[in-house]
Coordinates of C-alpha atoms in Angstrom, one line a residue:
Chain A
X323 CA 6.2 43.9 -65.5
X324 CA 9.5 44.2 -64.7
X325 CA 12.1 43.6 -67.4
X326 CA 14.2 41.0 -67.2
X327 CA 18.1 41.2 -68.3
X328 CA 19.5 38.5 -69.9
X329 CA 22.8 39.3 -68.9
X330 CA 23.8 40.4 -65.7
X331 CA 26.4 43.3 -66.0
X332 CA 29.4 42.9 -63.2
X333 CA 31.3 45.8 -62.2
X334 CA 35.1 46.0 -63.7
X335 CA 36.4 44.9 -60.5
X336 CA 34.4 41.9 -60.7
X337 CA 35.3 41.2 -64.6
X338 CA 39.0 41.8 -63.1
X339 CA 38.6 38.9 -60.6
X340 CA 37.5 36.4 -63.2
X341 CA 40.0 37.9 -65.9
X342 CA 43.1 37.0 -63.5
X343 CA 42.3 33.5 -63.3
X344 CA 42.8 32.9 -66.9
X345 CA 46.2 32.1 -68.5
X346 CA 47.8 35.1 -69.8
X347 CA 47.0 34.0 -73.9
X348 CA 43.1 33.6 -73.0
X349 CA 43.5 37.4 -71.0
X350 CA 45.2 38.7 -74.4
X351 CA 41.9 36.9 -76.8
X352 CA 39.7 38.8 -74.4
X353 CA 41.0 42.5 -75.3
X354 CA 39.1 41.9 -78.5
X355 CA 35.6 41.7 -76.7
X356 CA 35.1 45.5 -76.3
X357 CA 36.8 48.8 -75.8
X358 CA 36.2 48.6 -72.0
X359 CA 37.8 45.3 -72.0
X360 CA 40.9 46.3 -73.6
X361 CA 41.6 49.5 -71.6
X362 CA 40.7 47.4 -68.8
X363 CA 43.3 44.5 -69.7
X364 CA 45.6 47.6 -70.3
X365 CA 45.4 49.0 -67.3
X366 CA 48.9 48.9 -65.4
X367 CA 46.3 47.7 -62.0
X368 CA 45.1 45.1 -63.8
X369 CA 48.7 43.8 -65.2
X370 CA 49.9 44.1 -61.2
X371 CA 47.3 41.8 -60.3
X372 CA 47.4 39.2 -63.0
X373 CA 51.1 39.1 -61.5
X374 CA 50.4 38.9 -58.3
X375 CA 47.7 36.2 -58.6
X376 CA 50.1 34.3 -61.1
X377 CA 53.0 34.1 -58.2
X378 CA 51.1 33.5 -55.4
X379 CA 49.2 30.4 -57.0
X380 CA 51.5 29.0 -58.9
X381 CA 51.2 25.4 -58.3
X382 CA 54.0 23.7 -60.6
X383 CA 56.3 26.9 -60.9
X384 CA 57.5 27.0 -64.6
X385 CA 61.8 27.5 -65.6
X386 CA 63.4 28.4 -68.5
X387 CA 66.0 25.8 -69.1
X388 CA 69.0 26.6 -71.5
X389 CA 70.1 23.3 -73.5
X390 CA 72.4 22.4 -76.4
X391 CA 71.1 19.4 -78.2
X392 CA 73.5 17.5 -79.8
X393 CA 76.3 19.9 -79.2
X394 CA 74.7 22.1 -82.2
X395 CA 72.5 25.2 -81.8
X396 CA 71.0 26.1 -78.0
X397 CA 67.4 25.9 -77.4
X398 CA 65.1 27.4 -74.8
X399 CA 63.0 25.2 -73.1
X400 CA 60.0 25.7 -70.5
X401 CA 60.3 22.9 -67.5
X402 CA 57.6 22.3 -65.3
X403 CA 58.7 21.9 -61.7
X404 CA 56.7 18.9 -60.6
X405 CA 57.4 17.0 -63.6
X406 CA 60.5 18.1 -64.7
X407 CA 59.0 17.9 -68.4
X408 CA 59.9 20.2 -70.9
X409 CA 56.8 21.8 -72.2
X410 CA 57.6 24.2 -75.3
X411 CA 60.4 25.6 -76.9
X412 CA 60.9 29.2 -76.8
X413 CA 61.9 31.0 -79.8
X414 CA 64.1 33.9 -79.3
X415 CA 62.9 36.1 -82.0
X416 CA 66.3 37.6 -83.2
X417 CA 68.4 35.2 -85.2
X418 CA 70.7 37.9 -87.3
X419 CA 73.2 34.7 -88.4
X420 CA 76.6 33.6 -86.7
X421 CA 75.4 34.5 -83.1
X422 CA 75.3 33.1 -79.7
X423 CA 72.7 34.1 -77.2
X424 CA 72.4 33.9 -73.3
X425 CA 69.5 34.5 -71.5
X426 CA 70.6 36.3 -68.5
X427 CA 67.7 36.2 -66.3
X428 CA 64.0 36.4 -65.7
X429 CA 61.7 38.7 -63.7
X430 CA 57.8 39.2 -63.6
X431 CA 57.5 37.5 -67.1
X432 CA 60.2 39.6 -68.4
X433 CA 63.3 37.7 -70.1
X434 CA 66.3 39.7 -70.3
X435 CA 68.7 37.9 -73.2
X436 CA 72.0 38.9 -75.2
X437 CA 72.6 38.3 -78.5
X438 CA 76.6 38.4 -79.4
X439 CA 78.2 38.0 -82.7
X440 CA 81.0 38.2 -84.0
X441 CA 81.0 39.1 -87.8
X442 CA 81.7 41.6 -89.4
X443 CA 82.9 43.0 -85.8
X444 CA 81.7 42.0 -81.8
X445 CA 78.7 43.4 -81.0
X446 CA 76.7 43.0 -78.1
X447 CA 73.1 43.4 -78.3
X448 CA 70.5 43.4 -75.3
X449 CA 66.7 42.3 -75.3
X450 CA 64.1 42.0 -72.9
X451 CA 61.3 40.2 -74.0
X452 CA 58.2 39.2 -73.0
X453 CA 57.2 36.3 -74.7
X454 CA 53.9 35.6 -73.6
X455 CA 52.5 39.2 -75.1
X456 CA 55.4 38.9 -77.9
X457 CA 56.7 42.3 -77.7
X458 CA 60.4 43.3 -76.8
X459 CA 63.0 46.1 -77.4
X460 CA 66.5 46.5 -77.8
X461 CA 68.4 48.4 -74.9
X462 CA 70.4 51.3 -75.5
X463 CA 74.2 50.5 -75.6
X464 CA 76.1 50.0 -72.6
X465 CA 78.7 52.9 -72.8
X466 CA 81.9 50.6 -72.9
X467 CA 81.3 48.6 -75.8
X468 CA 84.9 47.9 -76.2
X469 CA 85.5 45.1 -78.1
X470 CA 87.0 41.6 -76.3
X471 CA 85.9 43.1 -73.0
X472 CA 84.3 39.5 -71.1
X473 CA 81.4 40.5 -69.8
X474 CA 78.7 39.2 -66.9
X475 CA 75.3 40.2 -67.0
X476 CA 72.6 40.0 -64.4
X477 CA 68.8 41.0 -64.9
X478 CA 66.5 41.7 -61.9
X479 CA 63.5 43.1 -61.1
X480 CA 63.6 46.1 -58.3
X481 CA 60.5 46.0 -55.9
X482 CA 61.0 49.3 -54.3
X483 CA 61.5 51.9 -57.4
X484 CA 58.7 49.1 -59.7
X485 CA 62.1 49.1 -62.3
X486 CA 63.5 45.9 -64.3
X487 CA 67.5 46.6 -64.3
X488 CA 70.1 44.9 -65.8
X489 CA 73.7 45.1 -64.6
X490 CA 76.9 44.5 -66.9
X491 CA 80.4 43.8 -65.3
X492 CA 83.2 43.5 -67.5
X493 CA 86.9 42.5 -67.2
X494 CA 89.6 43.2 -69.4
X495 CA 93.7 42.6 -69.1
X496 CA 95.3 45.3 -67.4
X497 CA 98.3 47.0 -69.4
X498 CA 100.8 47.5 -66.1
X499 CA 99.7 45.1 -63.6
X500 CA 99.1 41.1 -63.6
X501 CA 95.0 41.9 -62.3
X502 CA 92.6 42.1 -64.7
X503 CA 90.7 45.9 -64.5
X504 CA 86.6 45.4 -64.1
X505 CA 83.9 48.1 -64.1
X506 CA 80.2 48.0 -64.2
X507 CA 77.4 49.4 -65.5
X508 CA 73.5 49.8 -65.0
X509 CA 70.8 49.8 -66.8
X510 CA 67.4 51.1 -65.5
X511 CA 63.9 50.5 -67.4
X512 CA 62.4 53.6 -65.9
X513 CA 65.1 56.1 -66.8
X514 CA 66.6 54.2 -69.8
X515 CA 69.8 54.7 -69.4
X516 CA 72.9 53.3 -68.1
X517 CA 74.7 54.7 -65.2
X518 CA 78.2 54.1 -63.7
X519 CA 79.0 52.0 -60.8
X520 CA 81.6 51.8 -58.6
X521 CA 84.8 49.6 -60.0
X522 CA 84.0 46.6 -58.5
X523 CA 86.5 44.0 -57.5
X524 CA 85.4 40.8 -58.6
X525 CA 83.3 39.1 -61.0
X526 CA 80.7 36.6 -60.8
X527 CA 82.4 33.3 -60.7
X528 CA 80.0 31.4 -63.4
X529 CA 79.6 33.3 -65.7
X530 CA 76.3 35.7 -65.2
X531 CA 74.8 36.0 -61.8
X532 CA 73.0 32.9 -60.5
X533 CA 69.8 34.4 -58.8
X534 CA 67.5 37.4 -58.2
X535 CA 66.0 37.6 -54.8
X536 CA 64.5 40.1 -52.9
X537 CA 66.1 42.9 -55.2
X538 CA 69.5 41.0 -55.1
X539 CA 71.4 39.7 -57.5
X540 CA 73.4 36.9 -56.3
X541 CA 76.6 34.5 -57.4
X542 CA 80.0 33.3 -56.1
X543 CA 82.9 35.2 -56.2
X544 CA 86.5 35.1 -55.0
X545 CA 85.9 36.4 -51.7
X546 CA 82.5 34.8 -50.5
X547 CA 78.9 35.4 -51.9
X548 CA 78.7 38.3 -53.9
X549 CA 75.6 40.4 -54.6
X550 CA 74.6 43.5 -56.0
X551 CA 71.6 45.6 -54.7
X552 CA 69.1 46.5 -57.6
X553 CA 68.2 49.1 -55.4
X554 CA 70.9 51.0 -54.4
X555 CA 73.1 50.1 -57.3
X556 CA 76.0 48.7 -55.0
X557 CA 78.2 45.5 -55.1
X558 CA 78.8 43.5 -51.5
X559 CA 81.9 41.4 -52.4
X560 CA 82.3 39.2 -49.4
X561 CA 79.5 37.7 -47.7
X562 CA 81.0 34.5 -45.9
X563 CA 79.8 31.3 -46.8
X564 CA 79.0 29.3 -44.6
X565 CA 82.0 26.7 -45.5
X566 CA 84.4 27.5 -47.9
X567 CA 84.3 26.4 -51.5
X568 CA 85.0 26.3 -54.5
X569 CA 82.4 28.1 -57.2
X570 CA 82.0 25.0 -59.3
X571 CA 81.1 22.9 -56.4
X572 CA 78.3 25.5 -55.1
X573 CA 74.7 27.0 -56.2
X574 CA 72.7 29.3 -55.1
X575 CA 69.3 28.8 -55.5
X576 CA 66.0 30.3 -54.0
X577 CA 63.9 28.9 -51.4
X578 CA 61.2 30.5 -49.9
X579 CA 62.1 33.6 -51.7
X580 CA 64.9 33.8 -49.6
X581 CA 68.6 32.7 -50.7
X582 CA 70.1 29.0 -50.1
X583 CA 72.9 27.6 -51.3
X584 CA 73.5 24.0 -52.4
X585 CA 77.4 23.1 -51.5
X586 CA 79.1 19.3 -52.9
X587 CA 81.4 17.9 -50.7
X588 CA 83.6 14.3 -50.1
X589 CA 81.3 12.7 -48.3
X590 CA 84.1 11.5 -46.3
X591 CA 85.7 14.8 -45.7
X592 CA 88.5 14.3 -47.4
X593 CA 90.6 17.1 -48.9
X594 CA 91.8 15.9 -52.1
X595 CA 93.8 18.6 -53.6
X596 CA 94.2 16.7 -57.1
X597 CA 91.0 17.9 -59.2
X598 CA 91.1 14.3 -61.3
X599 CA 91.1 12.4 -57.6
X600 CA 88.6 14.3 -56.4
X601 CA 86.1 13.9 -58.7
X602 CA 86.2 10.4 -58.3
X603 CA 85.3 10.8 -54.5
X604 CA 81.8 9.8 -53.0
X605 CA 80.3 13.3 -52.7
X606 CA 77.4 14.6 -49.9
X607 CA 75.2 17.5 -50.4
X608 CA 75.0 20.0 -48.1
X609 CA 72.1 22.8 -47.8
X610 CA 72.4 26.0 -46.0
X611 CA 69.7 28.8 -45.9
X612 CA 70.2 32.5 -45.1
X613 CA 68.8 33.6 -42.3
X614 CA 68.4 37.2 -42.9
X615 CA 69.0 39.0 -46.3
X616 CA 70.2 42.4 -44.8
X617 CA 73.5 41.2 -44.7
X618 CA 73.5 41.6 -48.5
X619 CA 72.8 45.4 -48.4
X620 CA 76.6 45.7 -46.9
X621 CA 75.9 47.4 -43.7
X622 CA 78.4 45.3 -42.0
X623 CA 75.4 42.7 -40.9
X624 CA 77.0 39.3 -41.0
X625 CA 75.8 36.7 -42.9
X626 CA 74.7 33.5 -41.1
X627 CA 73.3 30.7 -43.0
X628 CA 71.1 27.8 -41.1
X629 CA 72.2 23.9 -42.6
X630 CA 69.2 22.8 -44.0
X631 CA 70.3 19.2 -44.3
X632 CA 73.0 17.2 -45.3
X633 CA 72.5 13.7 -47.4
X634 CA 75.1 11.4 -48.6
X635 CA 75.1 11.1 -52.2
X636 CA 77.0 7.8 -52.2
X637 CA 78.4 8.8 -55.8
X638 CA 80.4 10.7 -57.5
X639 CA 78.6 13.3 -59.1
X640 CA 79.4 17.3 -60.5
X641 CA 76.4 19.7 -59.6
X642 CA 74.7 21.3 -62.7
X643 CA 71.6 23.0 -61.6
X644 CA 68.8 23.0 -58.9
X645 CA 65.7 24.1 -58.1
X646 CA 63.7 23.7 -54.4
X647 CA 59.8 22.6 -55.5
X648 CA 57.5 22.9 -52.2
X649 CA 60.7 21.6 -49.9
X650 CA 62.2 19.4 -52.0
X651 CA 65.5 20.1 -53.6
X652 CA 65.6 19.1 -57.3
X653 CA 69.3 18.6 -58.7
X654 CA 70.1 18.1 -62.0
X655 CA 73.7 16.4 -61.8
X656 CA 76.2 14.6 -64.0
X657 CA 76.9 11.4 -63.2
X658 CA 80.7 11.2 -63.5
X659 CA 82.7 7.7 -64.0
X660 CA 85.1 9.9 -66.1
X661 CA 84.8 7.9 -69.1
X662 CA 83.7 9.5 -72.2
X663 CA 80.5 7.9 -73.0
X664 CA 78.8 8.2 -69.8
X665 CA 80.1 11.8 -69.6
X666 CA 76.7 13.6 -70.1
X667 CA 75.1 10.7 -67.9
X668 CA 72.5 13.0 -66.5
X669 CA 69.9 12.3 -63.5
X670 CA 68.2 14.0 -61.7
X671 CA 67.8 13.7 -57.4
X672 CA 65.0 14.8 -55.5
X673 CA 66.5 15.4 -51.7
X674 CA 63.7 15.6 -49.2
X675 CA 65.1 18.0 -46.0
X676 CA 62.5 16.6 -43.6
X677 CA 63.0 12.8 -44.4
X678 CA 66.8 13.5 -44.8
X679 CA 67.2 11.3 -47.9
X680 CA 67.9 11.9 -51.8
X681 CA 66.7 9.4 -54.4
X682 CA 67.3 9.3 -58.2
X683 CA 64.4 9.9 -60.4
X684 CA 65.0 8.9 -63.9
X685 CA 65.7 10.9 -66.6
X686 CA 62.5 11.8 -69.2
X687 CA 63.4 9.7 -72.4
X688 CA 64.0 13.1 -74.6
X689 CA 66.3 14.7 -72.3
X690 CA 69.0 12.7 -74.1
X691 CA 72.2 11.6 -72.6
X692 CA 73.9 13.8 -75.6
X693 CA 72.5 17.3 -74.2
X694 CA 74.1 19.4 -72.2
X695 CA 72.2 21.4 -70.1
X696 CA 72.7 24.9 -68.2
X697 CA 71.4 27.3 -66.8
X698 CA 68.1 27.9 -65.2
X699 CA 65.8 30.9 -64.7
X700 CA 62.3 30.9 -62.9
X701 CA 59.5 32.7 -65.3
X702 CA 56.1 33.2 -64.8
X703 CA 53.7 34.2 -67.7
X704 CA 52.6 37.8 -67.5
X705 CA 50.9 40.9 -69.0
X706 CA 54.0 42.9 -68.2
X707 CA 54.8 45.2 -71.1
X708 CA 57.8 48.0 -70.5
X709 CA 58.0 51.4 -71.9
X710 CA 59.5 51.0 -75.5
X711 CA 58.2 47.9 -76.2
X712 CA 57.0 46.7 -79.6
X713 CA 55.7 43.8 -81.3
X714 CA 58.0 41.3 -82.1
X715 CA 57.4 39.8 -85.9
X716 CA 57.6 36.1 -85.4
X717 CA 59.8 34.3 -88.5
X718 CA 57.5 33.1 -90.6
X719 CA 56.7 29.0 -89.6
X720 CA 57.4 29.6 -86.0
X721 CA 55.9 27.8 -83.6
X722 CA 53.1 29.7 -82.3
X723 CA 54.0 29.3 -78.5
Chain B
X288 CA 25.9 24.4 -20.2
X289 CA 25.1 24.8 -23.5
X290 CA 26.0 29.1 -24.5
X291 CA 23.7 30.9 -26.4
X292 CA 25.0 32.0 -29.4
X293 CA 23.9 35.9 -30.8
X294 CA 21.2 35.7 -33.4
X295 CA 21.2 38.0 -36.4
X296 CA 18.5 39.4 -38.5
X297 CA 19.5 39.4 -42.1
X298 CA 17.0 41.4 -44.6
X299 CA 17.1 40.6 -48.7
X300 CA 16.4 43.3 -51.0
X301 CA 13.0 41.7 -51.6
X302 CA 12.6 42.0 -47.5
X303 CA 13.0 39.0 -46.2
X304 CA 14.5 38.2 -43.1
X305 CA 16.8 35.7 -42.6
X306 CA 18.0 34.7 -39.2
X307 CA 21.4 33.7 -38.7
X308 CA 24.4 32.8 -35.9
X309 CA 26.6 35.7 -35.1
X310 CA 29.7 33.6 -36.0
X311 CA 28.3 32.4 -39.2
X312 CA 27.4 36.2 -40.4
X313 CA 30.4 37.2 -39.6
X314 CA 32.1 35.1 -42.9
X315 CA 31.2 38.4 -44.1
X316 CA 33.4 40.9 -43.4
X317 CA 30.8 44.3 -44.7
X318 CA 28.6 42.4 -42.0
X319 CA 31.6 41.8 -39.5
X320 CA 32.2 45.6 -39.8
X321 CA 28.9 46.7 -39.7
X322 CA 28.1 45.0 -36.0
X323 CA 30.9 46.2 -34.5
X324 CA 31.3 49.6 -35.3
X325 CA 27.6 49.4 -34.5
X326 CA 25.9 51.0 -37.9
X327 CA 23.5 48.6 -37.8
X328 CA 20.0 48.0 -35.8
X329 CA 18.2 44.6 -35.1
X330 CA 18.6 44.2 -38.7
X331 CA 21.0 44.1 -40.6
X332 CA 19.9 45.3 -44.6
X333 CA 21.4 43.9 -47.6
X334 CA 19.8 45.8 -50.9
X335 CA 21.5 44.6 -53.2
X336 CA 21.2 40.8 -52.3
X337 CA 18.1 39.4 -53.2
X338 CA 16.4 36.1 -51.1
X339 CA 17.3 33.2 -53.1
X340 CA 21.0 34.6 -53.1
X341 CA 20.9 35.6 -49.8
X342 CA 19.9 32.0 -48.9
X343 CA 22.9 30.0 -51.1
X344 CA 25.3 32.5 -49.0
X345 CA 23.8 31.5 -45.8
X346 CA 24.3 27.6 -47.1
X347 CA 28.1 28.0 -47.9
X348 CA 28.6 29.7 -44.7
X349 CA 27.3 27.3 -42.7
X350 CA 28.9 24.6 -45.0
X351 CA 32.4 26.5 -44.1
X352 CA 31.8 27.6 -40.4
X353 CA 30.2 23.8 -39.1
X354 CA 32.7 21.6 -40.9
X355 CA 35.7 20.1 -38.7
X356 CA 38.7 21.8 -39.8
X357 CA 40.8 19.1 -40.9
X358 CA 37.7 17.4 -43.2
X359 CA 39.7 19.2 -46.6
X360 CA 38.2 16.5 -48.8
X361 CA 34.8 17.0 -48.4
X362 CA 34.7 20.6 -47.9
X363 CA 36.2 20.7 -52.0
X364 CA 33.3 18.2 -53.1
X365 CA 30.9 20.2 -51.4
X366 CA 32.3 23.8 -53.2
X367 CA 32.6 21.8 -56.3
X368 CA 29.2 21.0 -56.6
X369 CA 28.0 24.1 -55.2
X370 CA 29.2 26.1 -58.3
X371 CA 27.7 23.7 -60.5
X372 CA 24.6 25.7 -61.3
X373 CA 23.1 27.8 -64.2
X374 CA 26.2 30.8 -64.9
X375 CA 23.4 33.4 -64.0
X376 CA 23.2 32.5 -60.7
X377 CA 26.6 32.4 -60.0
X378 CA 27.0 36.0 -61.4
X379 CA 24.9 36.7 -58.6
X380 CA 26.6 34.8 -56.1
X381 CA 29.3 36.4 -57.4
X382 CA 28.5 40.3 -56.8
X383 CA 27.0 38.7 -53.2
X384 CA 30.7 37.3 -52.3
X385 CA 31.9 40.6 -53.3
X386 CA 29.9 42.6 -51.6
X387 CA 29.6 40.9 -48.7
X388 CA 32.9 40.8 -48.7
X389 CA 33.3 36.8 -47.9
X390 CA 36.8 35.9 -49.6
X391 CA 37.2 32.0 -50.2
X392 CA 33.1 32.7 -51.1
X393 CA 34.7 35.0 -54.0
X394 CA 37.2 33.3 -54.4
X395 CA 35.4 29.8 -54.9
X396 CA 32.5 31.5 -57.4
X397 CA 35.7 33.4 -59.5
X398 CA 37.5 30.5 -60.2
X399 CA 34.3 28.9 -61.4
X400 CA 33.2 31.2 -63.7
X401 CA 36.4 31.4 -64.9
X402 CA 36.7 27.9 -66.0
X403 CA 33.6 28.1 -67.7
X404 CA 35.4 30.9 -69.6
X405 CA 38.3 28.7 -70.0
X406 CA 36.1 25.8 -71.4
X407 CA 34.5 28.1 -74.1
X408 CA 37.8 29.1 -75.5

């Protein structure tokens, strides 16, 4: 009589298939199971397609939202596209006192985030983190840690060497000219090390750079869009716009992994050179797309950007951050009668490029009027664990995210 | 004039033969593959798919290759319920999917087994 197992046994491959499907803190339970399980959760195959399968069917994309509450200390919240709801706090496992921290971007679960303070001197340090497998290092200094130097970080994730980067520009008062002097530096996962760039000639106009597509880093700088290929290591300082304007009245945001950008403008066309005037205006939203990303690589390829709609607003309103969920554009704006009470008056708009219209959705009760919110990166939970990593000692009492 | 569609001889690993439409076989790519680069004879073996597999494959193919295009709704009630059998059997069906090489078939059955995982945790 034949024997009959009570188990059928399925081929790694097959474990593999199921394995992906599970949320990334199930997949971490299951290395406990048995030696072949953990060298198979291990495996960097394995880790590439739990990534893979975690972009392509990710249903309500997930951000990381930056937030002061109350004007006190910053938190780190998860949003859920669909809902705009804020899911979880994330706690950034450094807290070394009198500090302020930035997360500077996201890629491939990977959160890339400086911790500055001040006392006893300025010090700049650099994480990447992954929180989902809690482990994270501390990057080697940048070179030129000089002290009072302002700095602009971007964090991306290279597709064509498999290498998370991060890039530093900094800016500093020049001693016999009126320009401020900027250099750059990167920072590359596989080599760990930074490397010298060519000076470049502006800076990101924001603050750190607004998106990573494609291997780009993006943002808005004097001259145009400017971008800097993970890649090659190069700066491309003026990719035209496709109207001109000014930085605080523009986003860049990804659609379709490809680069759009979100522009505010009077809706009735107005130039109103007074700043206090002007943001009294009616304003429109316009949205362009790029048509072809190779003019970002600088080999003279000009940029030409498709208008993806234009809706009339019908308000005054200051553009704080956006996100494009299946082909809607979500904006989180400020609603601006210019008196003091209503001046965190938050809502968020859903525009709709096919119907051509933009309605207010109302804000969710505990994003309080008092909040200020900013920044936005796009993270996806992963297995992704870098050379040097370690595991991060949660304080004791945190929340066990 | 109603066309004759090719008819294919499918054997189980316990051998029996299953007779099936050319377009319905070839869900399955190893199949797909097999026919046209002509490794195969009047019938087509499958060792390592035994009958009562072999004959839920054949009903989710015909499900998926018969249903109007558009009809989404139904076609998710009908994979829903499909997968709602005893775990060992959709091990099987499973390894079949995979080794037949049908893709929304391995798809479907890897999704269910992992949320059985997912409800035991």
């Amino acid at each position: 009589m034949a024997v009959i197992r009570p188990n059928p046994t399925l081929s790694n491959d097959l474990i593999s298939e199921i394995l992906v499907r599970l949320p990334v803190k199930s997949i971490l339970c299951f290395q406990l199971v048995c030696k072949d399980w953990l060298s198979l959760i291990k495996c960097p195959t394995f880790v590439k397609s739990q990534l893979l399968h975690a972009i392509t069917t990710q249903t309500d994309p997930t951000f990381i939202i930056s937030r002061y509450e109350h004007h006190q200390k910053k938190i780190f919240s998860l949003l859920h596209a669909n809902s705009r709801e804020i899911v979880a706090d994330l706690q950034i496992p450094y807290s070394p006192g009198d500090f302020n921290t930035i997360i500077v971007g996201s890629a491939n679960g990977i959160v890339c985030f400086v911790v500055a303070v001040n006392f006893p001197k300025y010090k700049a340090s650099i994480y990447l983190w992954n929180p989902a497998i809690r482990r994270s290092k501390l990057i080697p200094s940048y070179s030129n840690e000089l002290r009072r130097w302002l700095g602009y970080d971007g964090f991306g994730y290279d597709p064509i060497d498999d290498d998370y980067k991060v890039v530093r520009v900094l800016s500093r008062p020049s001693s016999s000219s009126k320009h401020r002097l900027f250099s750059a530096e990167v920072y590359s996962t596989n080599n760990n090390v930074w490397r010298k760039v060519l000076d470049p000639i502006d800076i990101p106009s924001m603050g750190n750079f607004d998106v990573c597509v494609n291997g780009y880093l993006c943002s808005i700088g004097k001259y145009g869009m400017m971008s800097f290929d993970l890649n090659k290591e190069v700066f491309n300082f003026a990719t035209k716009l496709p109207v001109i304007c000014d930085h605080d009245e523009a986003r860049i945001i990804e659609f379709n992994k490809s680069i759009a950008i979100a522009i505010l403008i009077n809706a009735s066309n107005d130039d109103e050179t007074d700043w206090k005037l002007d943001r009294m205006l009616d304003k429109k939203i316009n949205m362009w797309s790029l048509d072809d990303d190779t003019c970002l690589s600088g080999g003279g390829v000009e940029a030409s950007w498709t208008m993806m709609f234009s809706i009339d607003l019908a308000m005054p309103v200051e553009l704080c951050l956006g996100y494009f969920c299946n082909r809607d554009l979500l904006l989180l704006i400020r609603g601006n009668d210019y008196t003091w009470k209503s001046w965190n008056d938050y809502k968020w708009i859903s525009c709709n490029a096919d119907k051509r219209e933009a309605k207010i959705i109302p804000l969710p009760v505990y994003m309080a009027k008092r909040n200020y919110y900013c920044d936005l990166d796009k993270y996806t939970e992963s297995l992704v664990s870098l050379a040097g990593f370690e595991q991060v000692n949660w304080p004791a009492g945190g929340d066990d995210n | 004039m109603a066309s004759e569609s090719k008819m294919i001889m499918l054997r189980s690993s316990n051998n029996e033969v299953f007779e099936v439409e050319e377009a319905l076989a070839f869900e399955s790519q190893t199949i797909k593959h097999m026919i046209e680069h002509d490794c195969a004879d009047t019938v087509i073996p499958l060792p390592k798919v035994s009958s009562n597999i072999l004959a839920k494959v054949i009903e989710y193919c015909k499900k998926h290759v018969t249903s109007p295009k558009d009809d989404n709704n139904e076609l998710e009630s009908f994979d829903a319920e499909f997968v709602n059998i005893d775990k060992n059997v959709l091990f099987g069906l499973m390894s079949a999917a995979n080794y037949l090489n049908i893709k929304s078939f391995l798809d479907l059955t890897s999704q269910a087994l992992a949320d059985i995982i997912e409800e035991k945790c």
